[in-house]
PDB file of C-alpha atoms and ligand atoms in Angstrom:
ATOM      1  CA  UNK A   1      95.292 117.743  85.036  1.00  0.00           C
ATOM      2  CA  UNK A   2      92.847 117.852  88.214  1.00  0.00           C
ATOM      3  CA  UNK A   3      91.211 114.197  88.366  1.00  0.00           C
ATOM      4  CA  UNK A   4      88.170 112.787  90.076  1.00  0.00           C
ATOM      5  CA  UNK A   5      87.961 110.647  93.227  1.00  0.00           C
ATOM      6  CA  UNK A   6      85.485 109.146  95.151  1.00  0.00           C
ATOM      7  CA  UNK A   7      85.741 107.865  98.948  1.00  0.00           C
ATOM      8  CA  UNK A   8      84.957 104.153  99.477  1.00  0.00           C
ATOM      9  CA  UNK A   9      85.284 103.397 103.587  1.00  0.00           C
ATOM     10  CA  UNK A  10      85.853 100.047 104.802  1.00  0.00           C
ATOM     11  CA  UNK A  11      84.818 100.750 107.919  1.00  0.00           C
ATOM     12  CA  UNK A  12      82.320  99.834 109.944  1.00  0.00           C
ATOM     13  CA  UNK A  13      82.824 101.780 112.997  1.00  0.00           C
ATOM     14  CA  UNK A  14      82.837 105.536 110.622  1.00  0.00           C
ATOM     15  CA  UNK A  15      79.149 104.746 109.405  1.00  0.00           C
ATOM     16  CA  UNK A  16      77.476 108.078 109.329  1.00  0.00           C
ATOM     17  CA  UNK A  17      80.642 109.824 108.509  1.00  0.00           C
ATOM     18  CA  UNK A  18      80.714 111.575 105.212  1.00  0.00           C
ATOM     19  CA  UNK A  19      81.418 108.337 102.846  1.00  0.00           C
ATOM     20  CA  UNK A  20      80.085 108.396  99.308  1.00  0.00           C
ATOM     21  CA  UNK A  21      80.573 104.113  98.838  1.00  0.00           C
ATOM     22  CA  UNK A  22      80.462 102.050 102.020  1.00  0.00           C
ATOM     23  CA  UNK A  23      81.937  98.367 102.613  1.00  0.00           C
ATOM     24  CA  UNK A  24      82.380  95.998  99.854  1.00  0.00           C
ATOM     25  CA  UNK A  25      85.549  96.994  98.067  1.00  0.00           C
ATOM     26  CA  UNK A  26      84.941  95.252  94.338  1.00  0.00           C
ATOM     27  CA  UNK A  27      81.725  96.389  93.965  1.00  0.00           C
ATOM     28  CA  UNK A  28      82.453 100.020  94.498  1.00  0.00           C
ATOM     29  CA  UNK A  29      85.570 100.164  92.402  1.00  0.00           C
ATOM     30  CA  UNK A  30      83.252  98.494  90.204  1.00  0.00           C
ATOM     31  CA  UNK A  31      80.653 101.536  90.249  1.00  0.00           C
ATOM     32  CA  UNK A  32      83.781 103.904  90.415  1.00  0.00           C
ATOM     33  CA  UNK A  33      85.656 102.664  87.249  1.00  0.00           C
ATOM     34  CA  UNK A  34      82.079 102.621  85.017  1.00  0.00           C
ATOM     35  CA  UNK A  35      80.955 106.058  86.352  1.00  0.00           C
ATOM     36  CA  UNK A  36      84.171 107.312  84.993  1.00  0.00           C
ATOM     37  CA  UNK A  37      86.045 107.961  88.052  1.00  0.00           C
ATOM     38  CA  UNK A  38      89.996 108.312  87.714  1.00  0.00           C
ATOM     39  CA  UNK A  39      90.714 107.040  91.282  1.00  0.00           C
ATOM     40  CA  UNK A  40      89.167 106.130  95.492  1.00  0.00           C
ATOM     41  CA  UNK A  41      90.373 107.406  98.138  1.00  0.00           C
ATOM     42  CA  UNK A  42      89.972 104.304 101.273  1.00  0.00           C
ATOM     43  CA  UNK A  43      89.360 104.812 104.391  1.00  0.00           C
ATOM     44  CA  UNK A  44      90.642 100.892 106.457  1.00  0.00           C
ATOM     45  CA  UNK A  45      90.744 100.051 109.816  1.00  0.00           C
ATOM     46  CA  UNK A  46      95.001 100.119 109.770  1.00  0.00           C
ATOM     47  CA  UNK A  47      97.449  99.547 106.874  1.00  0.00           C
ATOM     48  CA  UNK A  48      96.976  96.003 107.796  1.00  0.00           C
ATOM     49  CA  UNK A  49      93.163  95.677 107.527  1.00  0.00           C
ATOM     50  CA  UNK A  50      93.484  95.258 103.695  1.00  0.00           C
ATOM     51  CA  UNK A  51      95.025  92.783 101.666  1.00  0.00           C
ATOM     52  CA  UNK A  52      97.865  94.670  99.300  1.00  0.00           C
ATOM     53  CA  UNK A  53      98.140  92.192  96.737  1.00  0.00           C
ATOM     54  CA  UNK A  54      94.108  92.173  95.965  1.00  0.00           C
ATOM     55  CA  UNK A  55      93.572  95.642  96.064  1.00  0.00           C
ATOM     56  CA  UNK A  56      96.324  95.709  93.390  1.00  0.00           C
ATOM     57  CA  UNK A  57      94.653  93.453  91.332  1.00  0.00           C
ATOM     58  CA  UNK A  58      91.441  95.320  91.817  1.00  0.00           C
ATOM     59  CA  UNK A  59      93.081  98.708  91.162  1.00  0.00           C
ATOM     60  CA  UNK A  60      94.678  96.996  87.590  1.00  0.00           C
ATOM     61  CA  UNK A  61      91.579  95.221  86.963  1.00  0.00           C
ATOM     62  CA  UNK A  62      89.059  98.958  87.058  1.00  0.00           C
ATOM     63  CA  UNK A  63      92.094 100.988  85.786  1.00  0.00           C
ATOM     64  CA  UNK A  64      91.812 103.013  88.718  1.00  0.00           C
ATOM     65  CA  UNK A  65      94.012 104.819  90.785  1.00  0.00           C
ATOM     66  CA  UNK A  66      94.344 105.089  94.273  1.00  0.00           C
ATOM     67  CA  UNK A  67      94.093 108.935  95.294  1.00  0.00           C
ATOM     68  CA  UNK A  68      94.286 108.783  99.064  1.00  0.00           C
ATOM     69  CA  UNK A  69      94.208 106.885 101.937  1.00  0.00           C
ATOM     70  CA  UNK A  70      92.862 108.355 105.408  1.00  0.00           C
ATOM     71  CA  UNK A  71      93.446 107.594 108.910  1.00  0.00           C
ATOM     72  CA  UNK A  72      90.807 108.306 110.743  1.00  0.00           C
ATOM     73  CA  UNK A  73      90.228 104.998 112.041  1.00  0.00           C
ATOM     74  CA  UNK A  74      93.077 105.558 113.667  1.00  0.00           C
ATOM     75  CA  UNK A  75      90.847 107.835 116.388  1.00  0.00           C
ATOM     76  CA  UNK A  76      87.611 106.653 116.108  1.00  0.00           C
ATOM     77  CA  UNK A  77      88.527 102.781 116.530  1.00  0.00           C
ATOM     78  CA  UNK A  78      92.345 103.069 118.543  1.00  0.00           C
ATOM     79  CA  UNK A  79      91.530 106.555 119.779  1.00  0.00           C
ATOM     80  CA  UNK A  80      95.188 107.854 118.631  1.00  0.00           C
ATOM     81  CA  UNK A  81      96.085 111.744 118.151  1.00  0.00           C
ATOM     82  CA  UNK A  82      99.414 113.422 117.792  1.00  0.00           C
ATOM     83  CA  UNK A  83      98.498 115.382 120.613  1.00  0.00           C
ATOM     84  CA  UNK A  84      97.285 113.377 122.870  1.00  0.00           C
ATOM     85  CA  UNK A  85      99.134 114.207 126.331  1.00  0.00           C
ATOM     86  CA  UNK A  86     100.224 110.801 126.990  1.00  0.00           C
ATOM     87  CA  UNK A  87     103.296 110.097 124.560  1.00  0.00           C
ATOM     88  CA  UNK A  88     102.602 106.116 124.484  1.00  0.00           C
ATOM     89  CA  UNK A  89      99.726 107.120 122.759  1.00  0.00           C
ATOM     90  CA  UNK A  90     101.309 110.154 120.272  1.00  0.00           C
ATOM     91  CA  UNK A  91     104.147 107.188 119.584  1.00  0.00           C
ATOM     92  CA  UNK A  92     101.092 104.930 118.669  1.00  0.00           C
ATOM     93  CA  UNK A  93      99.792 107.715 116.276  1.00  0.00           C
ATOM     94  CA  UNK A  94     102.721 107.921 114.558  1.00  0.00           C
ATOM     95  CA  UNK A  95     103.300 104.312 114.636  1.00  0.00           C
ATOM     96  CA  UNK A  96      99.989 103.904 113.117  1.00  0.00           C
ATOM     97  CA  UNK A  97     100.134 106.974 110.480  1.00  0.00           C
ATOM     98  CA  UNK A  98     103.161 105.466 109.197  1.00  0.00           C
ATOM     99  CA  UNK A  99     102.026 102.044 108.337  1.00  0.00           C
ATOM    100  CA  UNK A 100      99.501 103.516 106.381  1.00  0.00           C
ATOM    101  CA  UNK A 101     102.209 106.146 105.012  1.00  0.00           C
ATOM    102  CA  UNK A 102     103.780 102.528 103.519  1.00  0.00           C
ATOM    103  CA  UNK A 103     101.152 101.034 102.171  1.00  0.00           C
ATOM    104  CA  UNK A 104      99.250 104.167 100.754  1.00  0.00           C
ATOM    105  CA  UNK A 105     103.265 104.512  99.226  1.00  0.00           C
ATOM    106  CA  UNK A 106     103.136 101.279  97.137  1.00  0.00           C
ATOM    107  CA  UNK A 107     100.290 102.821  95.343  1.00  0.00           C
ATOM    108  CA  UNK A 108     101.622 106.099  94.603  1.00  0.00           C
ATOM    109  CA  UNK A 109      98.747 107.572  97.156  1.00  0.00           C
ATOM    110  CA  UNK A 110      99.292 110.043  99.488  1.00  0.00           C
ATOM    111  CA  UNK A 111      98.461 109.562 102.881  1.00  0.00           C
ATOM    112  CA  UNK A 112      95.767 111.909 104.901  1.00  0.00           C
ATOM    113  CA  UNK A 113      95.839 113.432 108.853  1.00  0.00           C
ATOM    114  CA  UNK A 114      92.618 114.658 109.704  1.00  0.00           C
ATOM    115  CA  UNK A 115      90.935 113.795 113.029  1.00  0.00           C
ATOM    116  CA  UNK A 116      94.331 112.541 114.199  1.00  0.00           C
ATOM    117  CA  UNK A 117      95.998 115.444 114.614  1.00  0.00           C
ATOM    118  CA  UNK A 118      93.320 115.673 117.754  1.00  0.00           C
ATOM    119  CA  UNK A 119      92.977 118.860 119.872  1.00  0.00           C
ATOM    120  CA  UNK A 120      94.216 120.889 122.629  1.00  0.00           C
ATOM    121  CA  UNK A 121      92.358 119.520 125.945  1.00  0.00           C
ATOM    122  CA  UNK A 122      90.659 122.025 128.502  1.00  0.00           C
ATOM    123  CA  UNK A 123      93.342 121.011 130.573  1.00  0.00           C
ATOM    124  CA  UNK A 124      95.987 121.581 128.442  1.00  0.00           C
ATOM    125  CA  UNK A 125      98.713 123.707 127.138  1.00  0.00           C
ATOM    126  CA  UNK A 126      98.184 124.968 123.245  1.00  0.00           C
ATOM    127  CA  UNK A 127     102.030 125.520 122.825  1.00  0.00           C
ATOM    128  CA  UNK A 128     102.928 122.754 124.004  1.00  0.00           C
ATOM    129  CA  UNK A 129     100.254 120.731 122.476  1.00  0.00           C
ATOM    130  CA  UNK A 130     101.152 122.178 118.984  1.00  0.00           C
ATOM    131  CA  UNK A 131     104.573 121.212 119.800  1.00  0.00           C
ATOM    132  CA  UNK A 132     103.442 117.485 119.472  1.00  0.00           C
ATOM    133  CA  UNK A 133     101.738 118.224 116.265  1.00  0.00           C
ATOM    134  CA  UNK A 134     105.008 119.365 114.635  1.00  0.00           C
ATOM    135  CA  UNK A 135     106.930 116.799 115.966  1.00  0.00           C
ATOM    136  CA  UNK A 136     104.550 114.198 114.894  1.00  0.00           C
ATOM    137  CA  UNK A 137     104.180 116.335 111.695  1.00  0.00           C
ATOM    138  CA  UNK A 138     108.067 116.456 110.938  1.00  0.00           C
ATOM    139  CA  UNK A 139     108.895 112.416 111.696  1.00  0.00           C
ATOM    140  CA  UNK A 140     105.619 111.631 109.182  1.00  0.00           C
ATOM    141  CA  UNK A 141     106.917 113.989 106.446  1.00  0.00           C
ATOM    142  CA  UNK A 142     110.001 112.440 106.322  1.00  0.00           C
ATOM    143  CA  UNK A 143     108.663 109.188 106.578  1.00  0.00           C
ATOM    144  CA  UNK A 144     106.885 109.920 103.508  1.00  0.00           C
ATOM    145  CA  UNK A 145     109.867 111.706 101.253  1.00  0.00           C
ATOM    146  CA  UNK A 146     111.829 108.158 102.128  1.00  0.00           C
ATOM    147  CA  UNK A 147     109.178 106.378 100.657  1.00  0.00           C
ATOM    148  CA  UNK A 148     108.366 108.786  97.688  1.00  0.00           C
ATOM    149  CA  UNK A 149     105.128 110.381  98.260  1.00  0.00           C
ATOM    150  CA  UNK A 150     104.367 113.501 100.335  1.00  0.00           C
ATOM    151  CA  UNK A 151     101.878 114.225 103.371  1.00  0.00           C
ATOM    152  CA  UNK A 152      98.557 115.591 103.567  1.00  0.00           C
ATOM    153  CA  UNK A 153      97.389 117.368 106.715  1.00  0.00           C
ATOM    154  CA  UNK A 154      93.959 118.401 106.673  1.00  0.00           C
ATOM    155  CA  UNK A 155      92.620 122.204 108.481  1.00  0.00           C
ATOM    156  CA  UNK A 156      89.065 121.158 109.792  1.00  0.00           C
ATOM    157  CA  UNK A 157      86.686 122.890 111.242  1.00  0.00           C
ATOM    158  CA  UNK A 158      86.352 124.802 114.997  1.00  0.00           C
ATOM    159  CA  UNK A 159      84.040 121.642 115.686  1.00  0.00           C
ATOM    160  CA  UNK A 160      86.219 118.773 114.942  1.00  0.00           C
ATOM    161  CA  UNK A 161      89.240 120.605 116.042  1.00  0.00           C
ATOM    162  CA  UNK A 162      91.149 123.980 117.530  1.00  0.00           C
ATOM    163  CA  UNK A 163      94.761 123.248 116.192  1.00  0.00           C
ATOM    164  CA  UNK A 164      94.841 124.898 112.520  1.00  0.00           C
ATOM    165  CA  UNK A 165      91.195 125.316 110.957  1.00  0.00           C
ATOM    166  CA  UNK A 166      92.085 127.454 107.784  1.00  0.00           C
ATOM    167  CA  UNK A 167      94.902 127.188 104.819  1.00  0.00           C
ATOM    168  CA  UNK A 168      96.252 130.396 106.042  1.00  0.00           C
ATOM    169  CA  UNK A 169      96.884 128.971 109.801  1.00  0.00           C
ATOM    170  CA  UNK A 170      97.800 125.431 108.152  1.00  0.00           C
ATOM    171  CA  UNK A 171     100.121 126.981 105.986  1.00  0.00           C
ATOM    172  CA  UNK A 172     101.898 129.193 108.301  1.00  0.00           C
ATOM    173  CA  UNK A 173     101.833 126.000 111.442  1.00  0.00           C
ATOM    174  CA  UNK A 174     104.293 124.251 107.890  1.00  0.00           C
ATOM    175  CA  UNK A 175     106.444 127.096 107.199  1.00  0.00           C
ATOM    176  CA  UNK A 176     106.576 128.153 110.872  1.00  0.00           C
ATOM    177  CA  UNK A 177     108.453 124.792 111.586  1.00  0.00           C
ATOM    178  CA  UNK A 178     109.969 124.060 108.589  1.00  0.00           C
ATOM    179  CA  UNK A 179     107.869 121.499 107.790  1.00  0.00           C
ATOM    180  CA  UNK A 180     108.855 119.903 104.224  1.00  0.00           C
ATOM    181  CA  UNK A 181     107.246 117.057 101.924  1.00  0.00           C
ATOM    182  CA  UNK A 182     103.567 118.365 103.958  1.00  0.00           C
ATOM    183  CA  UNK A 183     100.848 119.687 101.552  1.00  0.00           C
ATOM    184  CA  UNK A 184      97.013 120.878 103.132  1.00  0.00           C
ATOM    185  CA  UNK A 185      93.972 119.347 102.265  1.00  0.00           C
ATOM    186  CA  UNK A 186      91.474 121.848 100.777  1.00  0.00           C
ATOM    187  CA  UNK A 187      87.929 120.139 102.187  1.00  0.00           C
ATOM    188  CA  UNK A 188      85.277 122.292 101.042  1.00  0.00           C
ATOM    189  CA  UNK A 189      82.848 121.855 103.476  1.00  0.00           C
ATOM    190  CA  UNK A 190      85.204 122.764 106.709  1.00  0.00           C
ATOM    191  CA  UNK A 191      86.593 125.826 104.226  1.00  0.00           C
ATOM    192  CA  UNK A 192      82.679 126.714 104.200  1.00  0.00           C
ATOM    193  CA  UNK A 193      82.549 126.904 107.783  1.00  0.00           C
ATOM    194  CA  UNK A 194      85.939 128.616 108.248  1.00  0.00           C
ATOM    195  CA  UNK A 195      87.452 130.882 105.190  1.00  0.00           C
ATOM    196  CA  UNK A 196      85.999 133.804 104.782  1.00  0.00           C
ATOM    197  CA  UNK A 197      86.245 133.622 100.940  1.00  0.00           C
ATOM    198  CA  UNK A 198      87.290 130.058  99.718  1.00  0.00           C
ATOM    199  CA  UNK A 199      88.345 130.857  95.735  1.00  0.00           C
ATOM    200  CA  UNK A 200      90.790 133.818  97.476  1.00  0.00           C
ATOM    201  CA  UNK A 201      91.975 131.748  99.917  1.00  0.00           C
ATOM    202  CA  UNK A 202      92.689 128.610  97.334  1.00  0.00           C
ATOM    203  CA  UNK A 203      94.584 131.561  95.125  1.00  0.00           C
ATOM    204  CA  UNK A 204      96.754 132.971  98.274  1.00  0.00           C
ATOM    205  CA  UNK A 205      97.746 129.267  99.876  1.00  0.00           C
ATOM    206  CA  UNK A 206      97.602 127.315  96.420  1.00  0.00           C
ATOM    207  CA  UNK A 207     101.131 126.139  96.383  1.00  0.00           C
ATOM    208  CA  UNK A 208     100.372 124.279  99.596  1.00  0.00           C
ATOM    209  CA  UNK A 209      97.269 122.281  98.508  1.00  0.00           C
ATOM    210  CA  UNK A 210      98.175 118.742  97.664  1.00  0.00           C
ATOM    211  CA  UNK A 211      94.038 117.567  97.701  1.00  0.00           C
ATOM    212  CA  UNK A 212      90.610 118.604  97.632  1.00  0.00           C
ATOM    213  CA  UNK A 213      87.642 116.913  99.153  1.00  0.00           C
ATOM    214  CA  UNK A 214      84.921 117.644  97.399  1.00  0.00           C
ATOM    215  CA  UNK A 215      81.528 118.456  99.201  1.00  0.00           C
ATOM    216  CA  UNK A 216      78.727 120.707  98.971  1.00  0.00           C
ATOM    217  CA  UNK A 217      78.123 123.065 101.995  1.00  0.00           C
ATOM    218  CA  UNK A 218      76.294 121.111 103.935  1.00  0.00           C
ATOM    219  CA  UNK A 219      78.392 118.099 102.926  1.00  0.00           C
ATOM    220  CA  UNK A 220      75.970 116.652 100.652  1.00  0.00           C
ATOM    221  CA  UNK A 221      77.057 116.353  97.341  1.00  0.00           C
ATOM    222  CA  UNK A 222      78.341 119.235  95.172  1.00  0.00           C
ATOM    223  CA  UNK A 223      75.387 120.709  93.940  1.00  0.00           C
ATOM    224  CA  UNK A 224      73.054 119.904  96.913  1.00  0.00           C
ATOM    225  CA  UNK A 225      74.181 122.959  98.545  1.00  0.00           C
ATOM    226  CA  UNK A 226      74.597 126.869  98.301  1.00  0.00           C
ATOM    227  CA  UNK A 227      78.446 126.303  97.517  1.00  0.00           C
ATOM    228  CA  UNK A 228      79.463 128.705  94.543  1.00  0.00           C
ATOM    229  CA  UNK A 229      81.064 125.768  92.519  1.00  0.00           C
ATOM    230  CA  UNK A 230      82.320 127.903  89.590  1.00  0.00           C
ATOM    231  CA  UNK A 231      84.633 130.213  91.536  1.00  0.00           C
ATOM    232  CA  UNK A 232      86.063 127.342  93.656  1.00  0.00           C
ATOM    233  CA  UNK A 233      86.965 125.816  90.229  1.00  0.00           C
ATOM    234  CA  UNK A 234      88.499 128.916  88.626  1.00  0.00           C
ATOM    235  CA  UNK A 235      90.319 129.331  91.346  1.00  0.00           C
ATOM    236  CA  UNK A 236      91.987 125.712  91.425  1.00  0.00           C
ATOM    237  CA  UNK A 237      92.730 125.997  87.479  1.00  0.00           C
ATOM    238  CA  UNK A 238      93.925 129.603  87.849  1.00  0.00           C
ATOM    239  CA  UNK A 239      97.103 128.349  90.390  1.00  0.00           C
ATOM    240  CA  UNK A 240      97.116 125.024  88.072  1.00  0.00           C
ATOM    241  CA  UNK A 241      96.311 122.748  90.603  1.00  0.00           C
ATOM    242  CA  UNK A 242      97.430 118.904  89.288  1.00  0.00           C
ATOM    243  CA  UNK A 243      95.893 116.735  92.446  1.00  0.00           C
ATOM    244  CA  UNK A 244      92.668 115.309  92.936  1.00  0.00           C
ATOM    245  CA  UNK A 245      88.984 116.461  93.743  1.00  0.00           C
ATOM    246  CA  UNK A 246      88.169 113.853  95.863  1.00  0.00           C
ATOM    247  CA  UNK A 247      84.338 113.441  96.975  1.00  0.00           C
ATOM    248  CA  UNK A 248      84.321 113.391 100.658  1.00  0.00           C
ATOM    249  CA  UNK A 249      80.436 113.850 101.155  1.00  0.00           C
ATOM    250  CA  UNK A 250      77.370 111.985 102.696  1.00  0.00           C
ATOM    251  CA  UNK A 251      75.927 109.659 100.822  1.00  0.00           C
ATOM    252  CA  UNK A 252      72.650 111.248  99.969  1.00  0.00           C
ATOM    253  CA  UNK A 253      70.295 110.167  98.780  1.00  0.00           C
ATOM    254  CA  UNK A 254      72.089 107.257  98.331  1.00  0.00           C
ATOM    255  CA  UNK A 255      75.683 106.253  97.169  1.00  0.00           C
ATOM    256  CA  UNK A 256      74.846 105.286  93.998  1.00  0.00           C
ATOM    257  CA  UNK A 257      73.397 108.540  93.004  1.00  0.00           C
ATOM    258  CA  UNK A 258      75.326 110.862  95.231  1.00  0.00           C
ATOM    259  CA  UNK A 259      78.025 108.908  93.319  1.00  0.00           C
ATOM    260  CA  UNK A 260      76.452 109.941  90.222  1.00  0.00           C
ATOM    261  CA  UNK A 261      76.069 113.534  90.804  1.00  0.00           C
ATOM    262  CA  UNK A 262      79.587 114.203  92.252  1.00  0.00           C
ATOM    263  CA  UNK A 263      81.097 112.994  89.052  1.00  0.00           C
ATOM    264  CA  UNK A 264      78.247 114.949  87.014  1.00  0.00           C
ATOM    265  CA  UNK A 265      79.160 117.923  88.505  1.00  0.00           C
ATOM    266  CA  UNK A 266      82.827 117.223  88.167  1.00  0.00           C
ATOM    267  CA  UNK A 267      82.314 117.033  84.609  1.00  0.00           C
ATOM    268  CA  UNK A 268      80.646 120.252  84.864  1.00  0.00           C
ATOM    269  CA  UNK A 269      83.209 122.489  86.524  1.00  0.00           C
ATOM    270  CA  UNK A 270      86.384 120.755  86.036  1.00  0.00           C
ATOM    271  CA  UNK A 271      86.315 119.068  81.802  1.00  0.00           C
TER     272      UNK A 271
HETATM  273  C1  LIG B   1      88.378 113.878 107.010  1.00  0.00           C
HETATM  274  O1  LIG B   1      88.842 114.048 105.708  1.00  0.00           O
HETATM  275  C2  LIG B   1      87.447 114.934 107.394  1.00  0.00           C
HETATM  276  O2  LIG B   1      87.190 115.837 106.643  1.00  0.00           O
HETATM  277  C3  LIG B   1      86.842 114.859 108.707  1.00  0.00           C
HETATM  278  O3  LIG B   1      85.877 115.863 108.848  1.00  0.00           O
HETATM  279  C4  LIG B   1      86.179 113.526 108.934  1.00  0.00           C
HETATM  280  O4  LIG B   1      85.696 113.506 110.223  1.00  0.00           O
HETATM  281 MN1  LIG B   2      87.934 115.959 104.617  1.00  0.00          MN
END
């Protein structure tokens, strides 16, 4: 069954970024659990920056689940990639990813690469570059098969990145290196920007999608944009996707009601 998620991020350093809740962890399970939502996905500072034991409580306590955990703190506050040229700081990245790999794991949660899989520089050398990315790739993946769960990498978009920005070129990076235990994050609003027809490419690459993020095209929430909703939907049930539509999208108006409408319209397209 495909369940609902909604992004809470604990962190103070992403504001702008395309959050739904923001900051104070009780209170937004709180609004998660009575809107209806099955799980969060958190965005923390580091595996550390959150106390285990209470977010279990909190997780019991609004019968949620936990859907995801990201890592883009990881560049925006410690300014780690897996590509970055100097291997101190790819070690750190993978140091850092898997932490989070272990305590996304206790939860049953997947963990999520997006802006830390970084870029090929000006100055550097794209084969070589993407040979850090599937060496950070591989020791992450198996990270996360000995501790249960698998890996999500995420394709984004030419602006945030020039490593893999579509399913087909995420998809083929996995198989190209043998890459096992490593699913691909459909995010709608980067497909928007690069697929040239999301619902086909969602049927061709389905077996590799492990989680949505669910966003309107302009990343406002679903429904505050031209995205055609329906298609993306019969798309996802026609290759049975089981993961979660997690809303990744700004929080406008407001996060209550962009809250609101994300899990109105997954009510709409997905029970
Ligand atoms: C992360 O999931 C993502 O989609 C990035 O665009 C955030 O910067
Ligand atoms: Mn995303």
């Amino acid at each position: 069954m495909i369940r609902s998620a909604v992004t809470i991020a604990l962190v103070p350093q992403l504001k702008s970024g395309p959050w739904i809740f923001w900051e104070d962890l009780e209170q937004n399970m709180q609004k998660a659990a009575s809107l209806g939502f099955d799980g969060v996905e958190l965005f923390t500072a580091s595996a550390d920056a959150i106390d285990k034991v209470h977010l279990g409580a909190l997780l019991e306590k609004y019968q949620l689940q936990l859907a995801a955990v990201g890592t883009g703190a990881g560049k925006v506050i410690h300014g780690l990639t897996l590509t970055d040229p100097d291997p101190d700081i790819r070690k750190k990245a993978i140091s850092f990813i898997s932490d989070m790999i272990s305590f996304g794991a206790k939860f049953g949660s997947p963990t999520i690469i997006g802006s830390m899989q970084g870029n090929v520089l000006p100055s550097g050398n794209r084969e070589e570059t993407m040979s850090w990315l599937g060496q950070g790739l591989e020791i992450l993946g198996k990270k996360a098969e000995s501790e249960g769960i698998f890996l999500i990498y995420e394709p984004l978009n030419r602006y945030e990145t020039n490593l893999l920005n579509t399913l087909e070129a995420g998809s083929a990076f996995l198989d190209k290196n043998g890459l096992k235990n490593i699913k691909l994050l459909a995010d709608l609003f980067h497909m928007n920007i690069e697929e040239a027809d999301l619902p086909e490419s969602i049927r061709t690459f389905g077996k590799y999608i492990g989680h949505v993020h669910f966003a309107d095209s302009n990343r406002k929430p679903m429904g505050l944009g031209h995205t055609d909703m329906q298609q993306i939907a019969d798309a996802l049930k026609e290759i049975g996707y089981a993961g979660y539509v997690s809303a990744e999208a700004f929080p406008f108006p407001n996060p209550d009601s962009a809250a609101e409408r994300t899990i109105q319209a997954f009510r709409k397209y997905f029970r």
